[in-house]
Amino acid sequence: MRLTGKIAVITGSGSGIGRATALRFASEGAHVIVNDINQKHGEETVEEIKQNGGNASFFLGDVTKPDDVQALTQFVMEKHGKIDILFNNAGISNVGRVDEVEPDVWDKVMNVNVKGVYLPSKYIVPHMMEQKSGCIINMSSCAAEIGLLRRALYSATKGAVLALTKAMQVDYAPYNIRVNAILPGTIFTPFVENYLKSAYDDPTEAIAGIKKRQLSGDLGKPEDVANAALFLASDEASFMMGSPLYIDGGATFGKNA
Ligand SMILES: NC(=O)c1ccc[n+]([C@@H]2O[C@H](COP(=O)([O-])OP(=O)(O)OC[C@H]3O[C@@H](n4cnc5c(N)ncnc54)[C@H](O)[C@@H]3O)[C@@H](O)[C@H]2O)c1
């Protein structure tokens, strides 16, 4: 029970990596605040946690809307009086080269993937500063580090999150707040299923290409990333500050000849 008594907010935890992490954190004793824009999926996550004997509550809200994020923060503070862990996980995908991305799509993906990290941090960090403790995990991607075909906008958002993580760490280290980033490779979630279907004529061929660039020879599981998030959230990671943690089957540093 590595998170006993901890209050954890996980954005976008109605699905995929966020859901797996919510289940993992709750199994280690945290009370998890599941946030998502999809009410049904968010409530399902909470239900699954409760069925497994854990504690969780759902808060419907959009991480790109200041009012929603302020209300989420207020909800948690009124109910629990503290926030120990913030996992800025919510994100959306995009496939395309710069010349293929329309300006409104650019704004939308930037909004969710970057502003959606900034806003929860903006409203939750002051409480962590007052507590003089806290742990923030920001969802980046190995696309922040390696050039991937037709991932221009998505990579730009995840690079921004990685840079933001390092800057935030310097600002908040004096308050005993750790800020780290997770950089997954391709993990099999609805996010990947959807972009494979919508952006490729032949999703089977696309998935074969992805498997090839990961030395593991396969896609990762949401639980692989959940375990990494658990490590960062736990006291075992007390010396990890402003760091990228790669969970990518070797995609970033290995190369299949
Ligand atoms: N799956 C991968 O291969 C992979 C790899 C690297 C990074 N990531 C990142 O991991 C995160 C989670 O991805 P996933 O694969 O679990 O995706 P997913 O689509 O399964 O889950 C994302 C969740 O975020 C929610 N969401 C979207 N916009 C939101 C908003 N504005 N406010 C609140 N919630 C919102 C969705 O409703 C969904 O439940 C994303 O940031 C993604 O970029 C995923």
Short mmCIF file of C-alpha atoms and ligand atoms in Angstrom, two decimals:
data_model
loop_
_atom_site.label_atom_id
_atom_site.label_comp_id
_atom_site.label_asym_id
_atom_site.label_seq_id
_atom_site.Cartn_x
_atom_site.Cartn_y
_atom_site.Cartn_z
CA MET A 1 0.00 0.00 0.00
CA ARG A 2 2.33 2.70 -1.28
CA LEU A 3 -0.27 5.50 -1.46
CA THR A 4 -2.22 5.02 1.75
CA GLY A 5 -4.08 8.19 2.72
CA LYS A 6 -3.09 10.05 -0.45
CA ILE A 7 -5.57 12.11 -2.46
CA ALA A 8 -4.91 11.79 -6.20
CA VAL A 9 -6.49 13.69 -9.08
CA ILE A 10 -6.15 12.00 -12.47
CA THR A 11 -7.40 13.87 -15.53
CA GLY A 12 -8.77 11.83 -18.43
CA SER A 13 -9.15 8.75 -16.26
CA GLY A 14 -12.33 7.47 -17.91
CA SER A 15 -10.25 5.44 -20.37
CA GLY A 16 -6.91 3.89 -21.29
CA ILE A 17 -3.82 4.87 -19.30
CA GLY A 18 -5.75 7.21 -16.97
CA ARG A 19 -8.20 4.47 -16.03
CA ALA A 20 -5.46 1.88 -15.48
CA THR A 21 -3.61 4.38 -13.27
CA ALA A 22 -6.74 5.23 -11.29
CA LEU A 23 -7.23 1.51 -10.58
CA ARG A 24 -3.56 1.06 -9.67
CA PHE A 25 -3.41 4.11 -7.37
CA ALA A 26 -6.63 3.04 -5.62
CA SER A 27 -5.30 -0.50 -5.16
CA GLU A 28 -2.34 1.09 -3.31
CA GLY A 29 -4.62 2.97 -0.89
CA ALA A 30 -5.16 6.35 -2.59
CA HIS A 31 -8.54 8.03 -2.85
CA VAL A 32 -8.74 8.80 -6.57
CA ILE A 33 -10.64 11.70 -8.08
CA VAL A 34 -11.48 10.49 -11.56
CA ASN A 35 -11.87 13.40 -13.97
CA ASP A 36 -13.07 13.13 -17.56
CA ILE A 37 -15.32 14.83 -20.10
CA ASN A 38 -16.99 11.48 -20.66
CA GLN A 39 -19.36 10.94 -17.73
CA LYS A 40 -20.20 7.32 -18.52
CA HIS A 41 -16.59 6.25 -18.81
CA GLY A 42 -15.54 8.22 -15.73
CA GLU A 43 -18.30 6.68 -13.65
CA GLU A 44 -17.32 3.23 -14.91
CA THR A 45 -13.77 3.78 -13.65
CA VAL A 46 -15.11 4.76 -10.21
CA GLU A 47 -17.43 1.72 -10.18
CA GLU A 48 -14.55 -0.62 -11.01
CA ILE A 49 -12.40 0.89 -8.24
CA LYS A 50 -15.22 0.49 -5.72
CA GLN A 51 -15.87 -3.11 -6.81
CA ASN A 52 -12.21 -3.81 -6.10
CA GLY A 53 -12.59 -2.35 -2.59
CA GLY A 54 -10.96 1.02 -3.35
CA ASN A 55 -12.05 4.63 -2.89
CA ALA A 56 -12.84 7.04 -5.71
CA SER A 57 -15.15 9.79 -6.83
CA PHE A 58 -15.94 11.21 -10.25
CA PHE A 59 -15.78 14.84 -11.33
CA LEU A 60 -17.08 15.74 -14.77
CA GLY A 61 -14.98 18.51 -16.29
CA ASP A 62 -13.00 19.72 -19.26
CA VAL A 63 -9.32 20.40 -18.56
CA THR A 64 -9.31 23.22 -21.14
CA LYS A 65 -11.96 25.21 -19.23
CA PRO A 66 -10.77 27.34 -16.28
CA ASP A 67 -14.22 27.24 -14.62
CA ASP A 68 -14.34 23.43 -14.75
CA VAL A 69 -10.82 23.08 -13.36
CA GLN A 70 -11.45 25.60 -10.58
CA ALA A 71 -14.64 23.71 -9.66
CA LEU A 72 -12.72 20.42 -9.66
CA THR A 73 -10.08 21.89 -7.34
CA GLN A 74 -12.74 23.31 -5.02
CA PHE A 75 -14.58 19.97 -4.98
CA VAL A 76 -11.47 18.08 -3.90
CA MET A 77 -10.38 20.67 -1.32
CA GLU A 78 -13.85 20.84 0.26
CA LYS A 79 -14.13 17.06 0.42
CA HIS A 80 -10.57 16.10 1.38
CA GLY A 81 -8.77 19.27 2.47
CA LYS A 82 -5.64 18.43 0.46
CA ILE A 83 -4.36 17.19 -2.91
CA ASP A 84 -1.23 15.03 -2.81
CA ILE A 85 -0.96 13.86 -6.40
CA LEU A 86 -1.98 15.43 -9.71
CA PHE A 87 -1.61 13.31 -12.83
CA ASN A 88 -2.14 15.55 -15.88
CA ASN A 89 -3.00 12.69 -18.21
CA ALA A 90 -5.90 13.84 -20.43
CA GLY A 91 -4.88 14.18 -24.05
CA ILE A 92 -5.98 13.70 -27.64
CA SER A 93 -4.14 12.45 -30.70
CA ASN A 94 -3.43 13.86 -34.11
CA VAL A 95 -1.90 12.36 -37.23
CA GLY A 96 -0.56 14.61 -39.96
CA ARG A 97 2.30 16.68 -41.33
CA VAL A 98 2.31 20.44 -40.70
CA ASP A 99 0.92 21.09 -44.18
CA GLU A 100 -1.98 18.73 -43.46
CA VAL A 101 -3.01 20.21 -40.09
CA GLU A 102 -5.78 22.83 -40.21
CA PRO A 103 -5.44 25.87 -37.88
CA ASP A 104 -8.55 24.97 -35.84
CA VAL A 105 -7.21 21.45 -35.26
CA TRP A 106 -3.84 22.91 -34.21
CA ASP A 107 -5.60 25.04 -31.59
CA LYS A 108 -7.75 22.18 -30.35
CA VAL A 109 -4.92 19.69 -29.81
CA MET A 110 -2.66 22.37 -28.26
CA ASN A 111 -5.53 23.31 -25.99
CA VAL A 112 -6.22 19.84 -24.63
CA ASN A 113 -2.63 18.55 -24.50
CA VAL A 114 -0.83 21.67 -23.26
CA LYS A 115 -3.38 24.05 -21.73
CA GLY A 116 -4.92 20.93 -20.20
CA VAL A 117 -1.69 20.46 -18.23
CA TYR A 118 -1.28 24.14 -17.39
CA LEU A 119 -4.79 24.74 -15.99
CA PRO A 120 -5.05 21.90 -13.43
CA SER A 121 -1.50 22.75 -12.34
CA LYS A 122 -2.36 26.44 -12.02
CA TYR A 123 -5.29 25.84 -9.69
CA ILE A 124 -4.00 22.84 -7.73
CA VAL A 125 -0.37 23.89 -7.17
CA PRO A 126 -1.22 26.75 -4.74
CA HIS A 127 -2.74 24.16 -2.38
CA MET A 128 0.37 21.99 -2.69
CA MET A 129 2.55 25.06 -2.01
CA GLU A 130 0.58 25.71 1.15
CA GLN A 131 0.85 22.06 2.18
CA LYS A 132 4.59 22.16 1.37
CA SER A 133 4.22 18.82 -0.39
CA GLY A 134 2.93 17.43 -3.64
CA CYS A 135 3.61 15.32 -6.66
CA ILE A 136 2.75 16.26 -10.23
CA ILE A 137 3.04 13.86 -13.14
CA ASN A 138 2.67 15.29 -16.63
CA MET A 139 1.83 13.11 -19.61
CA SER A 140 4.34 13.67 -22.38
CA SER A 141 5.27 11.03 -24.99
CA CYS A 142 8.37 9.61 -26.63
CA ALA A 143 7.13 11.69 -29.60
CA ALA A 144 8.64 14.63 -27.68
CA GLU A 145 12.09 13.11 -28.18
CA ILE A 146 12.05 11.31 -31.53
CA GLY A 147 10.85 12.47 -34.91
CA LEU A 148 7.88 10.35 -35.89
CA LEU A 149 6.26 10.32 -39.31
CA ARG A 150 3.12 12.54 -39.53
CA ARG A 151 3.02 13.45 -35.83
CA ALA A 152 3.98 17.14 -36.13
CA LEU A 153 1.29 18.72 -33.99
CA TYR A 154 1.07 15.89 -31.48
CA SER A 155 4.86 15.89 -31.02
CA ALA A 156 4.86 19.68 -30.55
CA THR A 157 2.31 19.37 -27.74
CA LYS A 158 4.24 16.64 -25.96
CA GLY A 159 7.54 18.53 -26.34
CA ALA A 160 5.86 21.52 -24.74
CA VAL A 161 4.70 19.35 -21.83
CA LEU A 162 8.24 18.06 -21.28
CA ALA A 163 9.69 21.59 -21.27
CA LEU A 164 6.91 22.78 -18.96
CA THR A 165 7.65 19.90 -16.57
CA LYS A 166 11.29 20.95 -16.19
CA ALA A 167 10.40 24.63 -15.69
CA MET A 168 7.69 23.79 -13.15
CA GLN A 169 10.09 21.60 -11.20
CA VAL A 170 12.53 24.47 -10.73
CA ASP A 171 9.76 26.81 -9.58
CA TYR A 172 8.19 24.39 -7.12
CA ALA A 173 11.18 22.49 -5.71
CA PRO A 174 11.38 24.97 -2.78
CA TYR A 175 7.84 23.90 -1.82
CA ASN A 176 8.70 20.19 -1.70
CA ILE A 177 6.70 19.54 -4.87
CA ARG A 178 8.08 17.05 -7.37
CA VAL A 179 7.18 17.44 -11.05
CA ASN A 180 8.06 14.65 -13.49
CA ALA A 181 6.96 13.54 -16.93
CA ILE A 182 6.06 10.17 -18.37
CA LEU A 183 7.06 9.41 -21.96
CA PRO A 184 5.24 6.34 -23.23
CA GLY A 185 5.81 4.61 -26.51
CA THR A 186 2.72 3.28 -28.25
CA ILE A 187 0.33 1.79 -25.73
CA PHE A 188 -2.74 -0.12 -26.88
CA THR A 189 -5.68 2.08 -25.80
CA PRO A 190 -8.85 3.46 -27.46
CA PHE A 191 -6.75 6.56 -28.36
CA VAL A 192 -4.46 4.45 -30.57
CA GLU A 193 -7.30 2.30 -31.94
CA ASN A 194 -9.13 5.45 -33.05
CA TYR A 195 -6.22 7.14 -34.77
CA LEU A 196 -5.22 3.93 -36.51
CA LYS A 197 -8.75 3.61 -37.91
CA SER A 198 -9.19 7.27 -38.84
CA ALA A 199 -5.76 8.16 -40.20
CA TYR A 200 -4.54 5.10 -42.08
CA ASP A 201 -5.93 3.30 -45.12
CA ASP A 202 -4.50 0.09 -43.74
CA PRO A 203 -4.50 0.06 -39.90
CA THR A 204 -3.00 -3.45 -39.85
CA GLU A 205 0.03 -2.25 -41.77
CA ALA A 206 0.28 0.84 -39.52
CA ILE A 207 0.23 -1.29 -36.37
CA ALA A 208 2.92 -3.58 -37.81
CA GLY A 209 5.12 -0.49 -38.37
CA ILE A 210 4.59 0.66 -34.77
CA LYS A 211 5.45 -2.78 -33.39
CA LYS A 212 8.64 -2.76 -35.45
CA ARG A 213 9.92 0.53 -34.02
CA GLN A 214 9.55 -0.74 -30.43
CA LEU A 215 12.28 -3.22 -29.46
CA SER A 216 9.66 -5.10 -27.43
CA GLY A 217 8.11 -6.01 -30.78
CA ASP A 218 4.69 -5.13 -29.42
CA LEU A 219 2.55 -2.29 -28.14
CA GLY A 220 2.62 -1.51 -24.42
CA LYS A 221 -0.30 -2.02 -22.04
CA PRO A 222 -1.98 0.78 -20.05
CA GLU A 223 -0.86 -1.06 -16.91
CA ASP A 224 2.81 -0.64 -17.94
CA VAL A 225 2.36 3.13 -17.75
CA ALA A 226 0.20 2.93 -14.62
CA ASN A 227 3.08 1.17 -12.82
CA ALA A 228 5.47 3.95 -13.86
CA ALA A 229 3.02 6.59 -12.61
CA LEU A 230 2.72 4.70 -9.32
CA PHE A 231 6.48 4.78 -8.88
CA LEU A 232 6.60 8.54 -9.55
CA ALA A 233 3.69 9.16 -7.17
CA SER A 234 5.23 7.10 -4.37
CA ASP A 235 7.87 8.12 -1.84
CA GLU A 236 10.25 5.71 -3.60
CA ALA A 237 10.66 8.41 -6.27
CA SER A 238 11.55 11.15 -3.79
CA PHE A 239 14.85 11.85 -5.63
CA MET A 240 13.18 12.07 -9.08
CA MET A 241 12.70 15.71 -9.97
CA GLY A 242 12.01 17.31 -13.36
CA SER A 243 12.78 14.02 -15.11
CA PRO A 244 11.37 12.25 -18.13
CA LEU A 245 10.51 8.61 -17.41
CA TYR A 246 10.45 6.53 -20.61
CA ILE A 247 8.03 3.61 -20.82
CA ASP A 248 8.42 2.87 -24.47
CA GLY A 249 9.63 -0.65 -25.21
CA GLY A 250 12.91 0.83 -26.40
CA ALA A 251 11.36 3.15 -29.01
CA THR A 252 13.37 6.22 -27.98
CA PHE A 253 16.87 4.90 -27.42
CA GLY A 254 16.92 1.61 -29.31
CA LYS A 255 16.86 1.07 -33.03
CA ASN A 256 15.70 -1.96 -34.93
CA ALA A 257 18.21 -2.40 -37.74
N1 LIG B 1 -1.78 5.45 -25.97
C1 LIG B 1 -0.56 5.81 -26.34
O1 LIG B 1 0.10 5.16 -27.16
C2 LIG B 1 0.06 7.04 -25.75
C3 LIG B 1 1.43 7.24 -25.94
C4 LIG B 1 2.04 8.37 -25.40
C5 LIG B 1 1.28 9.28 -24.68
N2 LIG B 1 -0.06 9.06 -24.53
C6 LIG B 1 -0.81 10.05 -23.78
O2 LIG B 1 -1.45 9.43 -22.68
C7 LIG B 1 -2.63 10.15 -22.36
C8 LIG B 1 -3.80 9.18 -22.25
O3 LIG B 1 -3.92 8.52 -23.48
P1 LIG B 1 -4.77 7.18 -23.69
O4 LIG B 1 -4.07 6.42 -24.73
O5 LIG B 1 -5.08 6.55 -22.37
O6 LIG B 1 -6.09 7.82 -24.34
P2 LIG B 1 -7.66 7.53 -24.18
O7 LIG B 1 -8.29 8.19 -25.34
O8 LIG B 1 -7.89 6.07 -23.95
O9 LIG B 1 -8.01 8.33 -22.84
C9 LIG B 1 -7.95 9.73 -22.77
C10 LIG B 1 -9.08 10.21 -21.89
O10 LIG B 1 -8.98 11.64 -21.79
C11 LIG B 1 -10.29 12.18 -21.83
N3 LIG B 1 -10.25 13.57 -22.28
C12 LIG B 1 -10.03 14.03 -23.54
N4 LIG B 1 -10.13 15.36 -23.57
C13 LIG B 1 -10.39 15.78 -22.30
C14 LIG B 1 -10.62 17.04 -21.72
N5 LIG B 1 -10.59 18.15 -22.44
N6 LIG B 1 -10.85 17.10 -20.38
C15 LIG B 1 -10.89 15.97 -19.64
N7 LIG B 1 -10.72 14.73 -20.16
C16 LIG B 1 -10.47 14.63 -21.47
C17 LIG B 1 -11.03 11.28 -22.81
O11 LIG B 1 -12.44 11.40 -22.68
C18 LIG B 1 -10.47 9.92 -22.45
O12 LIG B 1 -11.28 9.29 -21.46
C19 LIG B 1 -2.78 11.21 -23.44
O13 LIG B 1 -2.25 12.44 -22.96
C20 LIG B 1 -1.91 10.70 -24.57
O14 LIG B 1 -1.42 11.73 -25.39
C21 LIG B 1 -0.67 7.96 -25.04
#
